[in-house]
mmCIF file of C-alpha atoms in Angstrom:
data_model
loop_
_atom_site.group_PDB
_atom_site.id
_atom_site.type_symbol
_atom_site.label_atom_id
_atom_site.label_comp_id
_atom_site.label_asym_id
_atom_site.label_seq_id
_atom_site.Cartn_x
_atom_site.Cartn_y
_atom_site.Cartn_z
ATOM 1 C CA MET A 680 151.228 70.014 44.865
ATOM 2 C CA ALA A 681 149.096 70.581 47.424
ATOM 3 C CA THR A 682 145.619 70.754 47.519
ATOM 4 C CA GLU A 683 145.049 74.138 48.001
ATOM 5 C CA THR A 684 146.746 75.283 45.142
ATOM 6 C CA LEU A 685 144.306 73.645 42.907
ATOM 7 C CA SER A 686 141.369 75.054 45.392
ATOM 8 C CA ASN A 687 142.110 78.133 44.445
ATOM 9 C CA GLY A 688 143.385 78.709 48.069
ATOM 10 C CA ALA A 689 140.766 77.166 49.730
ATOM 11 C CA ARG A 690 141.330 74.539 52.223
ATOM 12 C CA PRO A 691 139.719 71.155 51.980
ATOM 13 C CA GLY A 692 138.205 71.137 55.185
ATOM 14 C CA ARG A 693 136.501 75.013 54.028
ATOM 15 C CA LEU A 694 134.830 73.583 51.341
ATOM 16 C CA ALA A 695 132.617 70.544 53.011
ATOM 17 C CA GLY A 696 130.339 72.668 55.309
ATOM 18 C CA ARG A 697 127.736 70.323 56.696
ATOM 19 C CA GLY A 698 128.893 67.687 54.083
ATOM 20 C CA GLY A 699 132.253 67.722 55.374
ATOM 21 C CA ARG A 700 130.344 66.832 58.742
ATOM 22 C CA ALA A 701 129.140 63.479 57.532
ATOM 23 C CA GLY A 702 132.513 62.837 56.064
ATOM 24 C CA ARG A 703 134.096 62.637 59.012
ATOM 25 C CA ALA A 704 131.324 60.822 60.596
ATOM 26 C CA GLY A 705 131.806 58.567 57.383
ATOM 27 C CA ARG A 706 135.010 57.289 57.837
ATOM 28 C CA GLY A 707 133.937 56.048 61.450
ATOM 29 C CA GLY A 708 131.216 53.887 59.812
ATOM 30 C CA ARG A 709 131.239 49.917 59.968
ATOM 31 C CA ILE A 710 130.818 49.931 55.625
ATOM 32 C CA PRO A 711 133.813 51.406 53.791
ATOM 33 C CA ALA A 712 132.954 54.691 51.832
ATOM 34 C CA PRO A 713 134.211 53.455 48.486
ATOM 35 C CA LEU A 714 132.273 50.410 49.114
ATOM 36 C CA LEU A 715 128.902 52.074 50.661
ATOM 37 C CA ALA A 716 129.364 54.649 47.105
ATOM 38 C CA LEU A 717 129.455 51.711 45.111
ATOM 39 C CA GLY A 718 126.391 50.153 46.568
ATOM 40 C CA VAL A 719 124.178 53.428 45.851
ATOM 41 C CA TYR A 720 125.343 53.104 42.075
ATOM 42 C CA ALA A 721 124.425 49.870 41.681
ATOM 43 C CA ALA A 722 120.940 50.254 43.493
ATOM 44 C CA VAL A 723 120.367 53.360 41.325
ATOM 45 C CA ARG A 724 121.034 51.739 38.434
ATOM 46 C CA GLY A 725 120.485 48.080 38.901
ATOM 47 C CA GLY A 726 116.445 49.555 38.854
ATOM 48 C CA GLY A 727 117.473 51.221 35.479
ATOM 49 C CA VAL A 728 118.784 47.935 33.875
ATOM 50 C CA VAL A 729 116.030 45.776 35.217
ATOM 51 C CA ALA A 730 113.950 48.662 33.823
ATOM 52 C CA VAL A 731 115.121 47.935 30.119
ATOM 53 C CA ALA A 732 115.161 44.153 30.686
ATOM 54 C CA VAL A 733 111.877 43.824 31.366
ATOM 55 C CA ALA A 734 110.526 46.511 28.690
ATOM 56 C CA ALA A 735 113.164 44.607 26.153
ATOM 57 C CA TRP A 736 111.534 40.948 26.785
ATOM 58 C CA TRP A 737 107.429 42.743 26.543
ATOM 59 C CA SER A 738 108.472 44.000 23.402
ATOM 60 C CA GLY A 739 110.430 40.462 22.446
ATOM 61 C CA ARG A 740 113.275 40.998 22.398
ATOM 62 C CA SER A 741 116.353 40.151 24.132
ATOM 63 C CA PRO A 742 117.872 41.635 27.315
ATOM 64 C CA LEU A 743 121.177 41.042 26.343
ATOM 65 C CA ARG A 744 121.297 42.219 22.535
ATOM 66 C CA VAL A 745 119.379 45.401 23.972
ATOM 67 C CA LEU A 746 122.108 46.429 26.334
ATOM 68 C CA GLY A 747 124.959 45.292 24.093
ATOM 69 C CA GLU A 748 124.786 45.547 20.735
ATOM 70 C CA SER A 749 122.084 48.844 19.767
ATOM 71 C CA TRP A 750 123.425 51.515 17.731
ATOM 72 C CA ASP A 751 127.325 52.316 18.341
ATOM 73 C CA SER A 752 128.113 48.631 20.365
ATOM 74 C CA VAL A 753 127.674 46.944 16.959
ATOM 75 C CA TRP A 754 130.860 49.104 15.816
ATOM 76 C CA TYR A 755 132.721 47.823 18.661
ATOM 77 C CA LEU A 756 131.656 44.768 18.719
ATOM 78 C CA ARG A 757 133.146 44.582 15.394
ATOM 79 C CA ILE A 758 136.037 46.617 15.438
ATOM 80 C CA ALA A 759 136.997 44.216 18.260
ATOM 81 C CA GLU A 760 136.185 41.071 16.741
ATOM 82 C CA HIS A 761 137.705 41.967 13.427
ATOM 83 C CA GLY A 762 139.973 45.043 14.016
ATOM 84 C CA TYR A 763 139.612 48.487 11.762
ATOM 85 C CA GLY A 764 138.249 48.441 7.947
ATOM 86 C CA ARG A 765 134.310 48.336 7.955
ATOM 87 C CA THR A 766 132.918 51.726 5.994
ATOM 88 C CA GLN A 767 129.422 52.052 5.332
ATOM 89 C CA ILE A 768 128.628 54.468 2.585
ATOM 90 C CA TYR A 769 124.492 56.249 2.286
ATOM 91 C CA PRO A 770 124.788 57.523 -0.733
ATOM 92 C CA GLY A 771 120.681 58.885 -0.560
ATOM 93 C CA ILE A 772 122.339 61.314 2.679
ATOM 94 C CA GLY A 773 125.913 62.011 1.287
ATOM 95 C CA SER A 774 127.220 59.891 4.497
ATOM 96 C CA VAL A 775 130.107 57.684 4.503
ATOM 97 C CA GLN A 776 130.542 55.844 7.807
ATOM 98 C CA SER A 777 133.730 54.418 8.703
ATOM 99 C CA ASP A 778 134.943 52.873 12.433
ATOM 100 C CA SER A 779 138.131 54.701 12.053
ATOM 101 C CA ALA A 780 136.214 57.207 14.052
ATOM 102 C CA PHE A 781 136.260 54.828 17.114
ATOM 103 C CA PHE A 782 139.082 55.264 19.491
ATOM 104 C CA PRO A 783 140.711 52.037 20.291
ATOM 105 C CA LEU A 784 140.860 51.958 24.209
ATOM 106 C CA TYR A 785 137.164 49.996 24.288
ATOM 107 C CA PRO A 786 137.845 47.029 21.353
ATOM 108 C CA VAL A 787 140.906 46.088 22.640
ATOM 109 C CA LEU A 788 139.468 45.739 26.321
ATOM 110 C CA ILE A 789 136.323 43.755 24.982
ATOM 111 C CA ARG A 790 139.241 41.548 22.989
ATOM 112 C CA CYS A 791 141.253 40.565 26.290
ATOM 113 C CA ALA A 792 137.851 40.003 28.640
ATOM 114 C CA SER A 793 136.710 37.585 25.722
ATOM 115 C CA ALA A 794 139.596 35.770 26.745
ATOM 116 C CA VAL A 795 138.924 35.269 29.999
ATOM 117 C CA LEU A 796 134.847 35.128 29.936
ATOM 118 C CA PRO A 797 132.137 32.510 28.475
ATOM 119 C CA GLY A 798 129.601 33.228 26.320
ATOM 120 C CA PRO A 799 129.399 35.699 23.065
ATOM 121 C CA LEU A 800 131.501 38.690 22.727
ATOM 122 C CA THR A 801 128.352 41.064 23.874
ATOM 123 C CA VAL A 802 129.051 40.098 27.191
ATOM 124 C CA ALA A 803 132.668 40.733 27.266
ATOM 125 C CA ALA A 804 131.428 44.048 26.172
ATOM 126 C CA LEU A 805 128.956 44.565 28.956
ATOM 127 C CA ALA A 806 131.750 42.738 31.995
ATOM 128 C CA VAL A 807 133.996 45.643 30.755
ATOM 129 C CA ALA A 808 131.302 48.350 30.535
ATOM 130 C CA TRP A 809 129.888 47.242 34.279
ATOM 131 C CA ILE A 810 133.030 47.499 35.703
ATOM 132 C CA ALA A 811 134.134 50.741 34.567
ATOM 133 C CA ALA A 812 130.869 52.330 35.773
ATOM 134 C CA GLY A 813 131.617 51.401 39.139
ATOM 135 C CA VAL A 814 135.383 51.940 39.054
ATOM 136 C CA ALA A 815 133.954 55.590 37.769
ATOM 137 C CA ALA A 816 131.029 55.293 40.904
ATOM 138 C CA VAL A 817 134.075 55.173 43.484
ATOM 139 C CA GLY A 818 136.120 57.591 41.869
ATOM 140 C CA VAL A 819 132.925 60.151 41.515
ATOM 141 C CA TYR A 820 132.483 59.855 44.845
ATOM 142 C CA ARG A 821 136.197 60.034 45.615
ATOM 143 C CA VAL A 822 136.054 63.626 43.992
ATOM 144 C CA GLY A 823 132.438 64.304 46.073
ATOM 145 C CA GLU A 824 133.731 63.998 49.338
ATOM 146 C CA HIS A 825 136.962 65.627 48.650
ATOM 147 C CA LEU A 826 135.377 68.368 48.028
ATOM 148 C CA LEU A 827 132.291 68.504 49.668
ATOM 149 C CA GLY A 828 132.057 65.762 52.216
ATOM 150 C CA ALA A 829 131.145 62.146 52.446
ATOM 151 C CA ARG A 830 127.629 62.922 52.459
ATOM 152 C CA ALA A 831 127.542 64.937 49.431
ATOM 153 C CA GLY A 832 130.134 62.894 47.608
ATOM 154 C CA LEU A 833 127.790 59.820 48.114
ATOM 155 C CA LEU A 834 124.779 62.174 46.763
ATOM 156 C CA LEU A 835 126.618 62.966 43.742
ATOM 157 C CA VAL A 836 126.984 59.215 42.932
ATOM 158 C CA ALA A 837 123.347 58.917 43.349
ATOM 159 C CA LEU A 838 122.528 62.026 41.206
ATOM 160 C CA TRP A 839 124.479 60.885 38.667
ATOM 161 C CA ALA A 840 123.542 57.515 38.492
ATOM 162 C CA ALA A 841 119.786 58.968 38.264
ATOM 163 C CA LEU A 842 120.372 60.888 34.961
ATOM 164 C CA PRO A 843 118.026 60.564 32.113
ATOM 165 C CA HIS A 844 121.113 59.151 30.105
ATOM 166 C CA ALA A 845 122.175 56.878 32.637
ATOM 167 C CA LEU A 846 121.252 53.658 31.273
ATOM 168 C CA MET A 847 124.278 54.637 28.378
ATOM 169 C CA LEU A 848 126.355 53.278 31.845
ATOM 170 C CA THR A 849 124.578 50.254 31.763
ATOM 171 C CA LEU A 850 125.128 49.368 27.987
ATOM 172 C CA ALA A 851 128.222 48.872 25.402
ATOM 173 C CA TYR A 852 129.222 52.454 24.736
ATOM 174 C CA THR A 853 132.732 53.987 26.180
ATOM 175 C CA GLU A 854 130.648 56.779 28.558
ATOM 176 C CA PRO A 855 131.328 54.389 31.199
ATOM 177 C CA LEU A 856 135.062 54.134 30.952
ATOM 178 C CA LEU A 857 135.898 57.938 29.806
ATOM 179 C CA ALA A 858 134.034 58.405 33.003
ATOM 180 C CA ALA A 859 135.804 56.113 35.272
ATOM 181 C CA PHE A 860 139.582 57.834 33.446
ATOM 182 C CA ALA A 861 138.390 61.168 33.772
ATOM 183 C CA ALA A 862 137.040 61.050 37.699
ATOM 184 C CA TRP A 863 140.115 59.101 38.951
ATOM 185 C CA ALA A 864 142.527 61.815 36.694
ATOM 186 C CA LEU A 865 141.485 64.581 38.194
ATOM 187 C CA TYR A 866 141.050 63.069 41.829
ATOM 188 C CA ALA A 867 144.576 62.346 41.439
ATOM 189 C CA LEU A 868 144.857 65.683 40.409
ATOM 190 C CA LEU A 869 143.220 67.263 43.914
ATOM 191 C CA ARG A 870 145.703 65.036 45.830
ATOM 192 C CA GLY A 871 149.063 65.850 43.712
ATOM 193 C CA ARG A 872 149.353 62.824 42.073
ATOM 194 C CA TRP A 873 151.032 64.189 38.868
ATOM 195 C CA GLY A 874 152.149 60.344 37.286
ATOM 196 C CA TRP A 875 149.028 58.734 37.543
ATOM 197 C CA ALA A 876 146.852 62.071 36.452
ATOM 198 C CA ALA A 877 149.156 61.937 33.382
ATOM 199 C CA GLY A 878 148.567 58.081 32.407
ATOM 200 C CA LEU A 879 144.792 58.248 33.146
ATOM 201 C CA ALA A 880 144.513 61.064 30.973
ATOM 202 C CA VAL A 881 146.832 58.984 27.841
ATOM 203 C CA LEU A 882 144.025 56.264 28.617
ATOM 204 C CA ALA A 883 141.036 58.846 28.372
ATOM 205 C CA GLY A 884 142.652 59.869 25.087
ATOM 206 C CA LEU A 885 142.639 56.606 23.669
ATOM 207 C CA THR A 886 139.048 55.673 24.721
ATOM 208 C CA ARG A 887 136.698 58.292 22.957
ATOM 209 C CA PRO A 888 137.310 61.861 21.354
ATOM 210 C CA THR A 889 136.013 63.508 24.463
ATOM 211 C CA GLY A 890 138.832 62.395 26.297
ATOM 212 C CA ILE A 891 141.191 65.214 25.379
ATOM 213 C CA ALA A 892 139.025 67.333 28.403
ATOM 214 C CA VAL A 893 140.753 64.758 30.479
ATOM 215 C CA ALA A 894 143.967 66.025 29.038
ATOM 216 C CA ALA A 895 142.749 69.307 28.713
ATOM 217 C CA ALA A 896 142.272 69.495 32.851
ATOM 218 C CA VAL A 897 146.115 67.792 33.584
ATOM 219 C CA THR A 898 147.900 70.099 31.062
ATOM 220 C CA ALA A 899 146.423 72.910 32.751
ATOM 221 C CA ALA A 900 146.662 72.323 36.273
ATOM 222 C CA ALA A 901 150.733 71.438 35.012
ATOM 223 C CA ALA A 902 150.663 75.310 33.597
ATOM 224 C CA TYR A 903 148.870 76.921 36.451
ATOM 225 C CA GLU A 904 151.563 75.285 38.677
ATOM 226 C CA ILE A 905 154.478 75.922 36.622
ATOM 227 C CA CYS A 906 153.339 79.777 36.903
ATOM 228 C CA ARG A 907 152.670 79.424 40.351
ATOM 229 C CA ARG A 908 156.260 78.694 40.783
ATOM 230 C CA ARG A 909 157.890 80.503 38.387
ATOM 231 C CA GLY A 910 159.014 77.935 36.578
ATOM 232 C CA ARG A 911 160.574 75.885 39.247
ATOM 233 C CA ALA A 912 158.413 73.322 39.418
ATOM 234 C CA PRO A 913 159.204 69.609 39.630
ATOM 235 C CA ALA A 914 159.689 67.726 36.669
ATOM 236 C CA ALA A 915 157.055 65.608 37.054
ATOM 237 C CA VAL A 916 154.352 68.623 36.752
ATOM 238 C CA TRP A 917 156.082 69.068 33.346
ATOM 239 C CA ALA A 918 156.428 65.521 32.472
ATOM 240 C CA ALA A 919 152.819 65.707 33.386
ATOM 241 C CA GLY A 920 151.447 68.372 31.490
ATOM 242 C CA LEU A 921 153.450 67.599 28.654
ATOM 243 C CA ALA A 922 152.504 63.435 28.303
ATOM 244 C CA ALA A 923 148.531 64.259 28.742
ATOM 245 C CA PRO A 924 147.389 64.718 25.377
ATOM 246 C CA ALA A 925 149.515 61.874 24.251
ATOM 247 C CA GLY A 926 146.860 58.841 23.642
ATOM 248 C CA TRP A 927 144.126 61.192 22.208
ATOM 249 C CA ALA A 928 146.977 63.132 19.326
ATOM 250 C CA SER A 929 148.817 59.636 18.390
ATOM 251 C CA TYR A 930 145.202 57.873 17.818
ATOM 252 C CA VAL A 931 144.540 61.507 15.797
ATOM 253 C CA LEU A 932 147.160 61.572 14.076
ATOM 254 C CA LEU A 933 147.795 57.184 13.137
ATOM 255 C CA VAL A 934 144.196 57.777 11.369
ATOM 256 C CA GLY A 935 145.255 60.826 9.421
ATOM 257 C CA VAL A 936 148.089 59.025 8.541
ATOM 258 C CA ARG A 937 146.662 56.090 6.921
ATOM 259 C CA ARG A 938 144.263 59.008 4.719
ATOM 260 C CA GLY A 939 147.141 61.146 3.715
ATOM 261 C CA ASP A 940 146.628 63.221 5.710
ATOM 262 C CA PRO A 941 148.361 63.952 9.579
ATOM 263 C CA LEU A 942 146.751 66.683 10.586
ATOM 264 C CA GLY A 943 143.006 66.834 9.004
ATOM 265 C CA GLY A 944 142.538 62.943 8.162
ATOM 266 C CA TYR A 945 140.860 61.951 11.268
ATOM 267 C CA PHE A 946 138.444 64.870 10.946
ATOM 268 C CA ALA A 947 137.665 64.324 7.299
ATOM 269 C CA VAL A 948 136.275 60.848 9.565
ATOM 270 C CA GLN A 949 134.558 62.551 11.797
ATOM 271 C CA SER A 950 132.893 64.586 8.892
ATOM 272 C CA GLY A 951 131.732 61.712 6.846
ATOM 273 C CA TRP A 952 129.913 60.388 9.807
ATOM 274 C CA GLY A 953 128.371 64.085 10.151
ATOM 275 C CA SER A 954 130.447 65.636 13.364
ATOM 276 C CA ARG A 955 132.234 68.781 12.682
ATOM 277 C CA PHE A 956 132.686 71.792 15.113
ATOM 278 C CA ASP A 957 130.226 74.779 13.811
ATOM 279 C CA PHE A 958 129.884 76.942 17.071
ATOM 280 C CA GLY A 959 126.937 75.409 18.108
ATOM 281 C CA ALA A 960 125.018 76.890 14.880
ATOM 282 C CA GLY A 961 123.758 72.781 14.286
ATOM 283 C CA ALA A 962 122.107 72.387 17.819
ATOM 284 C CA LEU A 963 120.561 75.507 18.149
ATOM 285 C CA ARG A 964 118.767 75.218 14.506
ATOM 286 C CA SER A 965 117.854 71.805 16.108
ATOM 287 C CA ALA A 966 116.592 73.357 19.095
ATOM 288 C CA ARG A 967 114.704 76.166 17.785
ATOM 289 C CA HIS A 968 112.538 73.347 15.544
ATOM 290 C CA ALA A 969 111.605 71.434 18.585
ATOM 291 C CA LEU A 970 110.417 74.536 20.438
ATOM 292 C CA GLY A 971 109.150 76.413 16.886
ATOM 293 C CA SER A 972 107.278 72.471 16.219
ATOM 294 C CA PRO A 973 107.433 70.346 19.256
ATOM 295 C CA GLY A 974 104.512 68.211 17.874
ATOM 296 C CA SER A 975 106.657 67.010 15.479
ATOM 297 C CA VAL A 976 109.488 66.063 16.664
ATOM 298 C CA GLU A 977 110.520 63.134 19.434
ATOM 299 C CA LEU A 978 110.296 63.292 22.683
ATOM 300 C CA ALA A 979 113.696 62.568 22.787
ATOM 301 C CA THR A 980 114.143 65.762 20.907
ATOM 302 C CA ILE A 981 112.570 67.745 23.361
ATOM 303 C CA VAL A 982 114.015 65.975 26.121
ATOM 304 C CA THR A 983 116.929 66.897 24.809
ATOM 305 C CA VAL A 984 116.721 70.627 24.637
ATOM 306 C CA VAL A 985 115.948 70.841 28.424
ATOM 307 C CA LEU A 986 118.787 68.770 29.408
ATOM 308 C CA LEU A 987 121.215 71.163 27.632
ATOM 309 C CA ALA A 988 119.990 74.272 28.948
ATOM 310 C CA ALA A 989 119.462 72.841 32.371
ATOM 311 C CA ALA A 990 123.134 71.858 31.827
ATOM 312 C CA LEU A 991 123.720 75.223 31.353
ATOM 313 C CA VAL A 992 122.418 76.128 34.000
ATOM 314 C CA LEU A 993 124.606 74.320 36.232
ATOM 315 C CA ALA A 994 127.631 75.382 34.429
ATOM 316 C CA GLY A 995 127.007 78.977 35.953
ATOM 317 C CA LEU A 996 126.460 77.789 39.190
ATOM 318 C CA LEU A 997 129.760 75.527 39.048
ATOM 319 C CA ALA A 998 131.829 78.260 36.957
ATOM 320 C CA ALA A 999 130.712 80.905 39.861
ATOM 321 C CA ASP A 1000 131.315 78.797 42.914
ATOM 322 C CA ARG A 1001 135.493 79.715 43.880
ATOM 323 C CA ARG A 1002 135.861 77.228 45.854
ATOM 324 C CA ILE A 1003 135.659 74.863 42.574
ATOM 325 C CA PRO A 1004 139.825 73.454 41.805
ATOM 326 C CA LEU A 1005 140.547 74.625 38.254
ATOM 327 C CA PRO A 1006 140.985 70.839 36.669
ATOM 328 C CA LEU A 1007 137.430 70.363 36.936
ATOM 329 C CA LEU A 1008 136.577 73.502 35.663
ATOM 330 C CA VAL A 1009 138.654 73.013 32.468
ATOM 331 C CA TYR A 1010 137.683 69.014 32.132
ATOM 332 C CA THR A 1011 134.417 70.096 31.891
ATOM 333 C CA GLY A 1012 134.221 73.205 30.141
ATOM 334 C CA VAL A 1013 136.239 71.429 27.161
ATOM 335 C CA LEU A 1014 133.457 68.916 27.283
ATOM 336 C CA LEU A 1015 130.753 71.431 27.145
ATOM 337 C CA VAL A 1016 132.620 73.191 24.575
ATOM 338 C CA MET A 1017 132.590 70.001 21.884
ATOM 339 C CA THR A 1018 129.411 68.996 23.047
ATOM 340 C CA TYR A 1019 127.429 72.251 21.719
ATOM 341 C CA GLY A 1020 129.866 72.763 19.539
ATOM 342 C CA GLY A 1021 129.501 70.043 17.471
ATOM 343 C CA ALA A 1022 127.220 69.618 14.994
ATOM 344 C CA GLY A 1023 125.565 66.626 14.463
ATOM 345 C CA PHE A 1024 123.262 63.568 16.173
ATOM 346 C CA PHE A 1025 121.632 66.184 18.354
ATOM 347 C CA GLU A 1026 119.491 64.044 20.144
ATOM 348 C CA SER A 1027 123.408 61.987 21.702
ATOM 349 C CA LYS A 1028 124.532 65.169 23.120
ATOM 350 C CA PRO A 1029 123.214 64.762 26.718
ATOM 351 C CA ARG A 1030 125.085 61.422 26.125
ATOM 352 C CA PHE A 1031 128.535 63.340 25.555
ATOM 353 C CA LEU A 1032 128.258 65.384 28.777
ATOM 354 C CA LEU A 1033 127.450 62.645 30.925
ATOM 355 C CA PRO A 1034 130.556 62.003 31.992
ATOM 356 C CA ALA A 1035 130.493 65.911 32.917
ATOM 357 C CA PHE A 1036 130.194 64.956 36.708
ATOM 358 C CA PRO A 1037 131.168 67.951 38.453
ATOM 359 C CA LEU A 1038 128.253 69.544 36.550
ATOM 360 C CA LEU A 1039 126.465 67.927 39.466
ATOM 361 C CA LEU A 1040 128.300 69.338 42.279
ATOM 362 C CA PRO A 1041 125.958 72.218 43.078
ATOM 363 C CA VAL A 1042 123.658 70.312 43.279
ATOM 364 C CA ALA A 1043 125.066 67.182 45.302
ATOM 365 C CA ALA A 1044 126.164 70.405 48.293
ATOM 366 C CA LEU A 1045 122.814 71.622 47.749
ATOM 367 C CA MET A 1046 121.037 68.447 49.094
ATOM 368 C CA ALA A 1047 123.384 67.453 51.048
ATOM 369 C CA LYS A 1048 122.341 70.539 53.993
ATOM 370 C CA ALA A 1049 118.839 69.156 53.296
ATOM 371 C CA ARG A 1050 117.390 66.571 55.407
ATOM 372 C CA PRO A 1051 118.113 63.421 54.285
ATOM 373 C CA ARG A 1052 114.241 62.270 53.580
ATOM 374 C CA THR A 1053 114.259 65.083 51.203
ATOM 375 C CA ALA A 1054 117.000 63.690 49.464
ATOM 376 C CA VAL A 1055 115.705 60.427 49.287
ATOM 377 C CA VAL A 1056 112.703 62.064 47.626
ATOM 378 C CA VAL A 1057 114.595 63.571 45.187
ATOM 379 C CA THR A 1058 116.601 61.315 44.367
ATOM 380 C CA GLY A 1059 113.666 58.667 43.895
ATOM 381 C CA VAL A 1060 111.642 60.974 41.968
ATOM 382 C CA LEU A 1061 115.195 61.696 38.957
ATOM 383 C CA ALA A 1062 115.568 57.652 39.221
ATOM 384 C CA GLY A 1063 112.260 56.911 38.651
ATOM 385 C CA LEU A 1064 111.767 59.361 35.725
ATOM 386 C CA SER A 1065 114.789 58.182 34.469
ATOM 387 C CA TYR A 1066 113.719 54.428 34.552
ATOM 388 C CA ALA A 1067 110.840 55.182 32.309
ATOM 389 C CA TYR A 1068 112.746 57.377 30.130
ATOM 390 C CA GLY A 1069 115.782 54.971 29.860
ATOM 391 C CA PRO A 1070 113.736 52.381 28.428
ATOM 392 C CA TYR A 1071 111.342 54.531 25.287
ATOM 393 C CA LEU A 1072 114.767 55.486 24.719
ATOM 394 C CA LEU A 1073 116.027 52.922 24.064
ATOM 395 C CA LEU A 1074 113.440 50.831 22.353
ATOM 396 C CA ALA A 1075 110.843 53.108 21.128
ATOM 397 C CA SER A 1076 112.141 56.784 20.282
ATOM 398 C CA GLY A 1077 114.222 55.813 17.116
ATOM 399 C CA VAL A 1078 116.760 58.429 17.366
ATOM 400 C CA ALA A 1079 121.120 57.156 18.695
ATOM 401 C CA PRO A 1080 120.796 57.451 21.952
#
């Protein structure tokens, strides 16, 4: 399918503006654009890793353990080493936490990486996460370049790497893996490569619960194309739309079957963790409490409220831009609905939105029109704040990021 269809009738050249001229200039440079995007990401995030490592050393903790064995990372490592079957019960709060809540692809990749890498399983977990983050950064660049030009694409990568919760891209978590599958699936859709888009959506669905957002984007794009062609779309379009949710659905059904409730078993597991869909009631209560008595809550809670509010503003700007292709809107919209509508772990919500990089497209487009010095200063300030916030969140806040 042609790119013009997914872009709601707008040609790529018309989307670029000043960023488009930067893209044409970038293709004539000595450094390949994807390598430059990877370098930008590594430069920004590398500073964050150093900040966490120094803070860990200062507090007498191992940087390797802080980066690779914090919070949910422990669950993934245990699954990779021993398989599924672990349950923790907390009678005081009525919580029953089963490892079936964690999707299987990341532990499988950790196990595979550990077979070829020396050192403990933690090294393999970090290697998978860091490689996935690099792949994601190049995919984020490709999407930004396709829509806004090379300069805006690089700025998009820099902004994404400088987010307050971007430290999660350097931990043994699944956000880097999901972001990689999502970015390249969306890019495949923009290029009309239905088979790649569907395959990546299946892998995203095996990575974490929010991976269903990638499948929704592929299915929505396929449905749009089928309707546009009045049912005469190629077989690849039909196949992609039908296959995209297979990864997510297969794991959810497998957990349900094992628990004797094929359709509701997985969601019962999530409920044991305190995670359920309550249409945002829990998030609103947490936000009201944080705003009503800011002195009695963690700084991380206040930051979460601010970031969620900022994400809503960015979502409005994204939705108002008619040039943004349908798959990006659907993908981002599903992530927003799942994040705001889900109860439990309020301070983790900014992490859930980390793969929603299209929210940064309006900011990247604006910065691409500014002077280079302005863009560098803005990115540097954001990165500095991220470097300060990351160690606090991981080492001092006391809440799960």
